[in-house]
Tab-separated table of C-alpha atoms in Angstrom:
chain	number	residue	atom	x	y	z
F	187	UNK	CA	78.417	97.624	111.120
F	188	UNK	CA	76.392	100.434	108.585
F	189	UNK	CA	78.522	100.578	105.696
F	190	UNK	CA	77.982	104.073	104.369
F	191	UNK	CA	77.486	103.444	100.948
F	192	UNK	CA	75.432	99.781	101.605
F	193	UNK	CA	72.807	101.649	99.813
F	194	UNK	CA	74.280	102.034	96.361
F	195	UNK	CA	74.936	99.258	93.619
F	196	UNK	CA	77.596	99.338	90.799
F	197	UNK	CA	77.419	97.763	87.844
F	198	UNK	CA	81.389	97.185	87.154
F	199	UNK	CA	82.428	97.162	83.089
F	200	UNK	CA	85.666	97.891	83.971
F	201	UNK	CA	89.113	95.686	83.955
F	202	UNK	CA	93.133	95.781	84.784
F	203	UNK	CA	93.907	98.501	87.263
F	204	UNK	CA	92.084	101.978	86.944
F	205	UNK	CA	88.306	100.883	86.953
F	206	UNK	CA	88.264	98.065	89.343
F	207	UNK	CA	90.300	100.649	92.240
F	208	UNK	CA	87.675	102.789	91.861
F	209	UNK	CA	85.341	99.881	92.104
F	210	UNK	CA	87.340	98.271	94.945
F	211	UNK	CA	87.391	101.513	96.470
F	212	UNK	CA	83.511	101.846	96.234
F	213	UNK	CA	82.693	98.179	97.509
F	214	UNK	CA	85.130	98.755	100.567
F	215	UNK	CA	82.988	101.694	101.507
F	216	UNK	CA	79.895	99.386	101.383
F	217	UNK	CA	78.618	99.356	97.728
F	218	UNK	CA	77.304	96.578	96.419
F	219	UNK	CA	79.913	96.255	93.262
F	220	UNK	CA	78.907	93.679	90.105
F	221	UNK	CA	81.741	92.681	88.071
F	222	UNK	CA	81.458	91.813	84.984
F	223	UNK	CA	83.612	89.886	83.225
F	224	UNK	CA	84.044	87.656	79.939
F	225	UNK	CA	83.434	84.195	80.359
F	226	UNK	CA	85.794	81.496	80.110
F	227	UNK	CA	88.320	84.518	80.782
F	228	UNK	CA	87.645	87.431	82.848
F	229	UNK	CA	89.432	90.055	83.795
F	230	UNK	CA	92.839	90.054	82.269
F	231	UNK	CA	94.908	90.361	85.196
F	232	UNK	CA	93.766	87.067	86.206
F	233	UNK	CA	96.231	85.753	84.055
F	234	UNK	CA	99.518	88.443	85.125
F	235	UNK	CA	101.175	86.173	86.812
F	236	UNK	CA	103.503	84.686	89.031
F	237	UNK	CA	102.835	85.383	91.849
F	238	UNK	CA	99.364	83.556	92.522
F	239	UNK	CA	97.826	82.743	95.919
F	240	UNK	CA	98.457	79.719	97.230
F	241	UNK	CA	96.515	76.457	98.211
F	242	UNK	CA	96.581	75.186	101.578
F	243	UNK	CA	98.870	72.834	100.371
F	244	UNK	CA	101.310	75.414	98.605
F	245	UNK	CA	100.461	75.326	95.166
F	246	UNK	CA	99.787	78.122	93.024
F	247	UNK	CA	95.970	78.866	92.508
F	248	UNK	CA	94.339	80.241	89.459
F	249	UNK	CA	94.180	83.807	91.643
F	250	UNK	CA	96.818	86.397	90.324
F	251	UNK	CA	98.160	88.357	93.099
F	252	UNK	CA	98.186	91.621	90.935
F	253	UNK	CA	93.979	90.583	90.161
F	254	UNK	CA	93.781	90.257	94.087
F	255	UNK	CA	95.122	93.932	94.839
F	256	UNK	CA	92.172	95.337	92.930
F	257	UNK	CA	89.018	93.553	93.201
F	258	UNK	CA	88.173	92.865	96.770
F	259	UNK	CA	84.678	92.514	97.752
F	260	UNK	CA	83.404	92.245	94.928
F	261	UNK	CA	80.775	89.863	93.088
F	262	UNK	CA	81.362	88.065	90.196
F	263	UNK	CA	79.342	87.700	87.131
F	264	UNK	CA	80.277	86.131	83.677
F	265	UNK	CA	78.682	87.792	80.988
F	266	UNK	CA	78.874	87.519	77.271
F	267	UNK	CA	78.161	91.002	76.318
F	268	UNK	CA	78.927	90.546	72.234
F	269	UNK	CA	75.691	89.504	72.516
F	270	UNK	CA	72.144	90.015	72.155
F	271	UNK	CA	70.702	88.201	74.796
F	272	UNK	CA	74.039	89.474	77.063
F	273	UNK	CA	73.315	92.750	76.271
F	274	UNK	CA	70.127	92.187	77.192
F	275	UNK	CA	70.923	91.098	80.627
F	276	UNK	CA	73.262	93.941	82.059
F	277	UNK	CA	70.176	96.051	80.416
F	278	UNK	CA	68.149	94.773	82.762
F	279	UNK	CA	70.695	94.601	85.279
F	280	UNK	CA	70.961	98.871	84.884
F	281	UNK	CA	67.554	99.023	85.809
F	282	UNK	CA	68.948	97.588	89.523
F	283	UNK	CA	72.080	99.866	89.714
F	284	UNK	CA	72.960	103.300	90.842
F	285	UNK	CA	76.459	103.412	88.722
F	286	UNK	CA	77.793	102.032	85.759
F	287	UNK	CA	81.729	101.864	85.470
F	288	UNK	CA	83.658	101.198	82.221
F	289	UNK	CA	86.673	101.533	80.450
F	290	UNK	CA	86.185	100.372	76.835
F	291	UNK	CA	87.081	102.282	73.953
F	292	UNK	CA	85.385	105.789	72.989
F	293	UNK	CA	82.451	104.528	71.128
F	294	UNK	CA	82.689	100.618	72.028
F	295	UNK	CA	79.887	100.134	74.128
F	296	UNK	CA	78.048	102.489	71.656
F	297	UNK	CA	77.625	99.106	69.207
F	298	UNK	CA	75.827	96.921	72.035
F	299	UNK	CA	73.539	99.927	73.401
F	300	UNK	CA	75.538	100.302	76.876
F	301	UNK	CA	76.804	103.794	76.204
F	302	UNK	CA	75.388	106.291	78.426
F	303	UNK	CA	73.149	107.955	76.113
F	304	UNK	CA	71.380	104.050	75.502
F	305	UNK	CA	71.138	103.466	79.221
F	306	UNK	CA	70.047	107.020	80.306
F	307	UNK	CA	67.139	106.005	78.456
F	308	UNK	CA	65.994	103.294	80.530
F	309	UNK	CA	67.315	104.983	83.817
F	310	UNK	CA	67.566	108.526	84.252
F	311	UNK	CA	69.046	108.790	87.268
F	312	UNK	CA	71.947	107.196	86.573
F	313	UNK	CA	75.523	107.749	87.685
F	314	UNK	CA	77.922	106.492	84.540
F	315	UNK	CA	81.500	106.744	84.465
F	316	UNK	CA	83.876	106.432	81.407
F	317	UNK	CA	87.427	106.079	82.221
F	318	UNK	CA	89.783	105.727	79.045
F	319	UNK	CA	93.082	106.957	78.163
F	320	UNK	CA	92.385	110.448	76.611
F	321	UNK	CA	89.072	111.422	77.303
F	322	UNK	CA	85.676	111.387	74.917
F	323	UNK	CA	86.589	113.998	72.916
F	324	UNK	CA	89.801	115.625	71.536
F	325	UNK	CA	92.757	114.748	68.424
F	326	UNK	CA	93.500	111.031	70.853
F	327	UNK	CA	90.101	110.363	71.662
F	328	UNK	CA	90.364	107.395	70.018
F	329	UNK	CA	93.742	106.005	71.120
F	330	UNK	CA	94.363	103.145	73.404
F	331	UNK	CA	96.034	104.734	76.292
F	332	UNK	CA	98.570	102.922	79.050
F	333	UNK	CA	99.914	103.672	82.413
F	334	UNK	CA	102.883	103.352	81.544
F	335	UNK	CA	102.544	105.548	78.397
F	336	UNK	CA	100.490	108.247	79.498
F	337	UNK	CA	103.412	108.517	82.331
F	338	UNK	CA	105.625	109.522	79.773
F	339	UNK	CA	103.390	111.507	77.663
F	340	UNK	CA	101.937	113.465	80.512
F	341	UNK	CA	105.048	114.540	82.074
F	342	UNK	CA	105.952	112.495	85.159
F	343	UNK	CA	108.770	110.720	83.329
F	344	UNK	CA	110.585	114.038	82.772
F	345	UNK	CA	110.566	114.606	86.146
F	346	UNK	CA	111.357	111.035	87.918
F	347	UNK	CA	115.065	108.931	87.815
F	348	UNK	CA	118.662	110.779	88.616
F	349	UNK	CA	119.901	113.748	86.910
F	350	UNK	CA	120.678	114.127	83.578
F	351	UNK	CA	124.475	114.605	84.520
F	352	UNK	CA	124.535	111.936	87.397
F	353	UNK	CA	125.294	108.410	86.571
F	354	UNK	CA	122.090	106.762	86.069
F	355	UNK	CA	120.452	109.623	84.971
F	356	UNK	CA	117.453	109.712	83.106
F	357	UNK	CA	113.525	109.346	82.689
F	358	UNK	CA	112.185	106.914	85.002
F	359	UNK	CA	108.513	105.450	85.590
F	360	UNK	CA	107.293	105.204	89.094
F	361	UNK	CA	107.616	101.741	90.834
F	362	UNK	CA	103.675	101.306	90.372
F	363	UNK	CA	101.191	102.468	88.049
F	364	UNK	CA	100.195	105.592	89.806
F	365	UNK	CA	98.516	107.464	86.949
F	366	UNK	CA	96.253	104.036	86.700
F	367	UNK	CA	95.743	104.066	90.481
F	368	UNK	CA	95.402	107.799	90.504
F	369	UNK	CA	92.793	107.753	87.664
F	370	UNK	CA	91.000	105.129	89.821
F	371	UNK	CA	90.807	107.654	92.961
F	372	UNK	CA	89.841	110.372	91.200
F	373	UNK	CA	87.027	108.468	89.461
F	374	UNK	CA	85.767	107.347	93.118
F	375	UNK	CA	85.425	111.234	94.352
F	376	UNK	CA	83.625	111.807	91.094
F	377	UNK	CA	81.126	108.988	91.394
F	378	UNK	CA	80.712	109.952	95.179
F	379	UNK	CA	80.108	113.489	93.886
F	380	UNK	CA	77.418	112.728	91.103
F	381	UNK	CA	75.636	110.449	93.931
F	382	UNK	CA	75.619	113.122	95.783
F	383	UNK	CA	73.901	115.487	93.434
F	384	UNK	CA	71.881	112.624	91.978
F	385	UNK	CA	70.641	112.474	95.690
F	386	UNK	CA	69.671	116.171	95.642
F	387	UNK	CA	68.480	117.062	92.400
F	388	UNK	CA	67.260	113.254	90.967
F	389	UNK	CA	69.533	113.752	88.199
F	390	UNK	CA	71.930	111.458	86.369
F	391	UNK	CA	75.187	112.486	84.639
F	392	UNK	CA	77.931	111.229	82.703
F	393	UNK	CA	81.674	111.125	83.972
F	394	UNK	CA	84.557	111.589	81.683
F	395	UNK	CA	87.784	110.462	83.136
F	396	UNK	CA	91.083	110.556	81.504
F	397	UNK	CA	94.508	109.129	82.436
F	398	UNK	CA	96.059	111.356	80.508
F	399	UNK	CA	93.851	114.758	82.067
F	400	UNK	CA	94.662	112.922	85.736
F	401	UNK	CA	98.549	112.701	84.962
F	402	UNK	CA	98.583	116.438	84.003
F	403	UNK	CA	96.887	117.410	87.258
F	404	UNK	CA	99.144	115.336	89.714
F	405	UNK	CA	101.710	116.896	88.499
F	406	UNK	CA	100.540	119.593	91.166
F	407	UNK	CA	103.633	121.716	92.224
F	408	UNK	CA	105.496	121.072	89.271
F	409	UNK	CA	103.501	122.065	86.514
F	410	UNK	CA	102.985	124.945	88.840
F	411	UNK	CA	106.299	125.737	88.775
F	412	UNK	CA	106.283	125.274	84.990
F	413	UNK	CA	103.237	127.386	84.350
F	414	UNK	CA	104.632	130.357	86.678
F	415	UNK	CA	108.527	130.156	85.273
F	416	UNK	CA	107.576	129.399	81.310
F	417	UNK	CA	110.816	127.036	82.428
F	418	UNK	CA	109.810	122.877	81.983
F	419	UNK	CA	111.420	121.296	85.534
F	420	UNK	CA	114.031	118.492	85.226
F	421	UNK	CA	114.605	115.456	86.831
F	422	UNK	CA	115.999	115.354	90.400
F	423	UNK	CA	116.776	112.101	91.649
F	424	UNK	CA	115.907	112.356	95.203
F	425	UNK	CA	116.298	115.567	95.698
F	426	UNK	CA	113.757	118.456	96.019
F	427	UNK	CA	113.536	121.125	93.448
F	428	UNK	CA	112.518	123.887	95.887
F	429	UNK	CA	113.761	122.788	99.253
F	430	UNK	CA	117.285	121.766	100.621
F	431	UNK	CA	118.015	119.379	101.979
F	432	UNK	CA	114.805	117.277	101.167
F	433	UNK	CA	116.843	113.757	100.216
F	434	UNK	CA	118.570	110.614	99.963
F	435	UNK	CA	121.981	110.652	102.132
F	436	UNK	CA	123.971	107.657	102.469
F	437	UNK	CA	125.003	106.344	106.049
F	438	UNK	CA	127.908	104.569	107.211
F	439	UNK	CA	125.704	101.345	106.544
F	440	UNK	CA	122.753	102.169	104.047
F	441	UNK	CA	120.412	105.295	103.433
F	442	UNK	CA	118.801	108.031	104.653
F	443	UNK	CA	115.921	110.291	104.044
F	444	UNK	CA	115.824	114.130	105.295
F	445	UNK	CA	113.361	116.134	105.220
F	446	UNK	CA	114.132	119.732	106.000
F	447	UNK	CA	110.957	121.529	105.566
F	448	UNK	CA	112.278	124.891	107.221
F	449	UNK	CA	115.634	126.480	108.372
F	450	UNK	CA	114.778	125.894	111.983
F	451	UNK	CA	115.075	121.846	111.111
F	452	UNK	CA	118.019	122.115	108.931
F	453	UNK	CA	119.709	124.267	111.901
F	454	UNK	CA	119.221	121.199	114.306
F	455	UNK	CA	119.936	118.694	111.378
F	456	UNK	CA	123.357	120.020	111.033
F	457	UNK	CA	123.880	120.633	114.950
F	458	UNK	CA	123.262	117.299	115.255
F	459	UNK	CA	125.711	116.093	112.518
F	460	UNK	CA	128.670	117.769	114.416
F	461	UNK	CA	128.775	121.123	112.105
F	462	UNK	CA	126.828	123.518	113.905
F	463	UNK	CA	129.288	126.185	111.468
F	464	UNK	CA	126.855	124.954	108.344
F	465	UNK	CA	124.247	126.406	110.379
F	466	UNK	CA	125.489	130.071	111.044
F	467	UNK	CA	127.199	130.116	107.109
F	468	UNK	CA	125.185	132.842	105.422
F	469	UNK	CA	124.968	131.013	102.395
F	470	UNK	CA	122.903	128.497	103.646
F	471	UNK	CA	121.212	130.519	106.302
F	472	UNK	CA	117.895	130.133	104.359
F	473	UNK	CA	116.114	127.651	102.045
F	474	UNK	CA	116.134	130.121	99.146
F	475	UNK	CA	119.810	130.161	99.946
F	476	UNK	CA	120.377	126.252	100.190
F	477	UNK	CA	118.574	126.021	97.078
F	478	UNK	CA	120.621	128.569	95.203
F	479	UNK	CA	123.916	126.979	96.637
F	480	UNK	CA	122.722	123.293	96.437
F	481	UNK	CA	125.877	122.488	94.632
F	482	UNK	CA	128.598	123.372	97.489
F	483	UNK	CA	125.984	122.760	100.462
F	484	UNK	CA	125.229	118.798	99.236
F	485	UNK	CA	128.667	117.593	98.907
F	486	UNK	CA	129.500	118.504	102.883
F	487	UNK	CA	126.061	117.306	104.082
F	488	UNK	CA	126.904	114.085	102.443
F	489	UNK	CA	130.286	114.020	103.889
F	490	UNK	CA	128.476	115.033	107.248
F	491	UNK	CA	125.827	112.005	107.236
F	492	UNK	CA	128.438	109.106	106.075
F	493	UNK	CA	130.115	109.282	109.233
F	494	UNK	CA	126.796	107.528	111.056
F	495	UNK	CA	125.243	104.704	111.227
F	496	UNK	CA	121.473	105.322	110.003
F	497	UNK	CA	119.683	104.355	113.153
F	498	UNK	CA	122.007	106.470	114.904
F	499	UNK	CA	120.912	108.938	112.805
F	500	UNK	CA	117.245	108.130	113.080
F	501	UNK	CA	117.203	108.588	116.856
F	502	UNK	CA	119.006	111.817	116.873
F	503	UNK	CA	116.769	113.566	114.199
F	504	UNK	CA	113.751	112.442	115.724
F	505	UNK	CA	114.948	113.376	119.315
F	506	UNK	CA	115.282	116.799	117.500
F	507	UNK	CA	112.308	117.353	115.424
F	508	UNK	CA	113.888	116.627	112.141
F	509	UNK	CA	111.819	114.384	109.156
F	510	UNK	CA	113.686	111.820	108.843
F	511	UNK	CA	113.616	107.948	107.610
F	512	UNK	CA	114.846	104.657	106.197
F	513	UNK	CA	114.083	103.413	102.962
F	514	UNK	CA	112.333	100.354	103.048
F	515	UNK	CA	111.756	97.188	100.973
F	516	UNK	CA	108.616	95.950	100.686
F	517	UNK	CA	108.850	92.833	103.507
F	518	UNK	CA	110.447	96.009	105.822
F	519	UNK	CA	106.947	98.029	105.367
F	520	UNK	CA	104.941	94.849	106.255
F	521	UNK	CA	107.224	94.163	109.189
F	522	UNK	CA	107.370	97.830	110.634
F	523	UNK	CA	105.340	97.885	113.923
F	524	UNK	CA	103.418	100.547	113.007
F	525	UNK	CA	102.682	99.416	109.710
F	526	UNK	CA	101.616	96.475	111.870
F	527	UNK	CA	99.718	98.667	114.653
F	528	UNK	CA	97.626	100.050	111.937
F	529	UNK	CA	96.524	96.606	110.650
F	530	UNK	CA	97.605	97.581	107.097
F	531	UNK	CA	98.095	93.851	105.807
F	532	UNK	CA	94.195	91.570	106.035
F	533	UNK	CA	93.729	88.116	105.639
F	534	UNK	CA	90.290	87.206	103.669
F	535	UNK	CA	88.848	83.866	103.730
F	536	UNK	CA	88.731	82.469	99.783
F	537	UNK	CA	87.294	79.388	98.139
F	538	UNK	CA	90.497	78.155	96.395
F	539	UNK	CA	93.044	79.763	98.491
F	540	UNK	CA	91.718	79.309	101.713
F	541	UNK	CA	93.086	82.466	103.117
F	542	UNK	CA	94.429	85.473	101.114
F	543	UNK	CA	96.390	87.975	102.144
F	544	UNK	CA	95.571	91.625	101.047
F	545	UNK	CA	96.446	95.026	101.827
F	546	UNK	CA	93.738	97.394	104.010
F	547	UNK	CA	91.757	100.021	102.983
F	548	UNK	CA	94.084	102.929	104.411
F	549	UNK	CA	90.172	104.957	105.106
F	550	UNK	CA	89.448	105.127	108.558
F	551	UNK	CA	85.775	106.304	109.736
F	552	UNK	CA	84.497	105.853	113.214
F	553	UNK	CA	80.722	105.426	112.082
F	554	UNK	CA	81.326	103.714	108.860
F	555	UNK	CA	84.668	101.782	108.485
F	556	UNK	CA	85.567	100.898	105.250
F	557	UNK	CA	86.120	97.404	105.123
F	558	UNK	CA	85.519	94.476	103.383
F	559	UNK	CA	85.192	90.780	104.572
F	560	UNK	CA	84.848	89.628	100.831
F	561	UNK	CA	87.789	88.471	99.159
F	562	UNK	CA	88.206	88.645	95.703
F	563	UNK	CA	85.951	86.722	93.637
F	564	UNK	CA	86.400	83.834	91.046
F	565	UNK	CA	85.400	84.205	87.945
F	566	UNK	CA	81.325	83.551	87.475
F	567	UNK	CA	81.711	82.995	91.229
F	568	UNK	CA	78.607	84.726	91.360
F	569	UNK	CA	76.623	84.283	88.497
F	570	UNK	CA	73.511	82.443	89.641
F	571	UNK	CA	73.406	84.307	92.840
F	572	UNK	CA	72.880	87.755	91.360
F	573	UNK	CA	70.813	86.731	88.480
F	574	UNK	CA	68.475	84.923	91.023
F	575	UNK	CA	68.887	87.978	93.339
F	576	UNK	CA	68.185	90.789	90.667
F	577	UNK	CA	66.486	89.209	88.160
F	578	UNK	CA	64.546	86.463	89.195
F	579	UNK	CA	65.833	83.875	86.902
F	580	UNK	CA	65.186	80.367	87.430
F	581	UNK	CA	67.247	78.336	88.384
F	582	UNK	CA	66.378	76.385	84.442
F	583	UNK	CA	66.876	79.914	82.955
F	584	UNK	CA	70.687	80.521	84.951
F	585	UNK	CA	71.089	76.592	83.630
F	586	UNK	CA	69.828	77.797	79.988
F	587	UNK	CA	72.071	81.081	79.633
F	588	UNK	CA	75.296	78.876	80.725
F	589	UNK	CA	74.133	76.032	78.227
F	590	UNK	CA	74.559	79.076	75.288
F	591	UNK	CA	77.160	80.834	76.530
F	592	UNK	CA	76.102	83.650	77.249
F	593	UNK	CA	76.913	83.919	80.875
């Protein structure tokens, strides 16, 4: 199969969460993607475990389940890049790659001469992307920045857990680290982008990602709403802040999501609930209206919805057009059928593991599929391969470097 980005080569600085998705990302679509990593150690999620894959034989390997969501198809390569002679290898590695990823510290790399500046030196044309917590430049250029912490700086916090006034209320992180993963995705269409125009023009440039910039732009609607009404939005629970109803709803026997995106759907959602007179009330007759009255429409939805059962109230929504759904655990998304049509979960065969199980690329292209039949490396899995490959070292020389530890 072509792999539509088999002709590109990535040079992979990067660790935890937001680098290596955009890396993953880029080696699913075809790249060839070099990791490096510290030897002896590697990538710190390596270590955040339980859970680890398992052995044929049950027992935990060294392979960190959260390190295995990120780093497929990928190859490994331990380098010591504190030093000289390290330095001097992914040097000459740069000379081989069409993108360099990192997320060090402003200024870190700056010290061992693999800033961009020091590398666009030896190769022009090269596509380099910096992903930190606040950007190059600016009063926090210099701070350490978290997923978790830029969640709360950056606004999403204010915005996610229950009401203020409902029990349970109050500021809530998402389930995963989406301003990492975000970062990671935005960082992918911006090294697809420079390609592109390095492909054009010949030219080279220098990316500047920023958790904290990416939080404040997925923030989409809402800091819309902010930036239009001078009024900062609250927290919501499950509910909408511009459409009703757009929520949870408990069932006779567990909960519900609806999804009224227009009055035409909440007219059959209530129709089919038994209160066709919620329908013709003129103070719910539109979603500006719903919205408005929120307060006395909820309360008799709610009544409304607890006297089914939630796949009875599946199958009549969806017989009538309405968004609705169930809210899944985790094992109940692997074990819906079309989760399981769609091929979403991937076994990969792996040196220690045997088998690992992974979760798909979610692209789909007919020409070029993006897929990967490489799981996630070992540490150094791939050391003397690539410096063979790239370089040309001797098998004596690999032996050498590993006898000093430098790779």
């Amino acid at each position: 199969m072509p792999k539509a980005l088999g002709h590109i080569r990535v040079l992979d600085l990067s660790r935890v969460l937001a680098g290596p998705w955009c890396s993953q990302n880029l080696a699913d679509l075809g790249a060839d993607v070099i990791k490096i990593e510290r030897p002896g150690a590697g990538d710190d999620t390596r270590a955040w475990g339980p859970p680890y894959a398992k052995d044929a034989q049950g027992n935990d390997t060294l392979e960190a389940a959260y390190y295995l969501s990120a780093n497929r198809g990928k190859r490994s390569l331990t380098v010591d890049i504190a030093s000289s002679e390290g330095q001097a290898l992914l040097r000459e590695l740069v000379l081989h790659c069409d993108v360099v990823l990192e997320n060090f510290k402003v200024g870190h790399l700056k010290r061992y001469g693999l800033d961009y500046a020091s590398l666009k030196a030896i190769r022009p044309d090269l596509v380099y992307c910096s992903i930190t917590g606040f950007g190059q430049d600016g009063p926090y250029a210099h701070r350490a920045g978290y997923d978790f912490l830029i969640q709360g700086m950056g606004g999403l916090m204010s915005v996610t857990g229950e009401r203020d006034d409902l029990p349970g209320g109050g500021p809530q992180k998402a389930g995963v680290a989406l301003t990492d993963l975000m970062t990671g995705m935005y960082a992918t269409v911006a090294v697809l982008a420079a390609l592109t125009h390095r492909d054009r023009t010949g030219e080279g440039q220098h990316i500047d990602m920023a958790l904290l910039d990416t939080q404040v732009a997925m923030l989409a609607n809402v800091g819309s709403n902010y930036l239009n009404s001078g009024k900062p939005p609250k927290r919501w629970g499950n509910a909408h802040a511009n459409i009703v109803p757009y929520q949870t709803f408990a069932c006779a026997d567990g909960h519900l999501i609806v999804a009224t995106g227009n009055d035409g759907q909440y007219q059959k959602f209530v129709e089919a609930g038994g209160r066709p007179d919620l329908a013709g009330d003129p103070r719910f007759a539109t979603n500006p209206l719903r919205v408005h009255n929120r307060e006395l429409l909820v309360p008799l939805l709610s009544e409304m919805v607890k006297l089914k059962k939630r796949d009875e109230w599946i199958a009549l929504l969806e017989e009538k057009g309405v968004p609705c759904g169930p809210i899944n655990d985790v094992g109940e998304v692997f074990a819906n059928e079309q989760v399981q049509a769609r091929a979403m979960a991937i076994d990969l065969p792996h040196p220690s593991a045997g088998q690992v199980k992974l979760v798909r690329n979610p692209i789909r292209m007919s020409a070029t599929p993006a897929t990967s039949g490489m799981a996630p490396p070992l540490l150094g899995q791939h050391t003397t391969e690539v410096l063979r490959e790239m370089l040309g070292r001797s098998e004596e020389e690999i032996a050498a470097l590993r006898e000093r530890g430098i790779v």
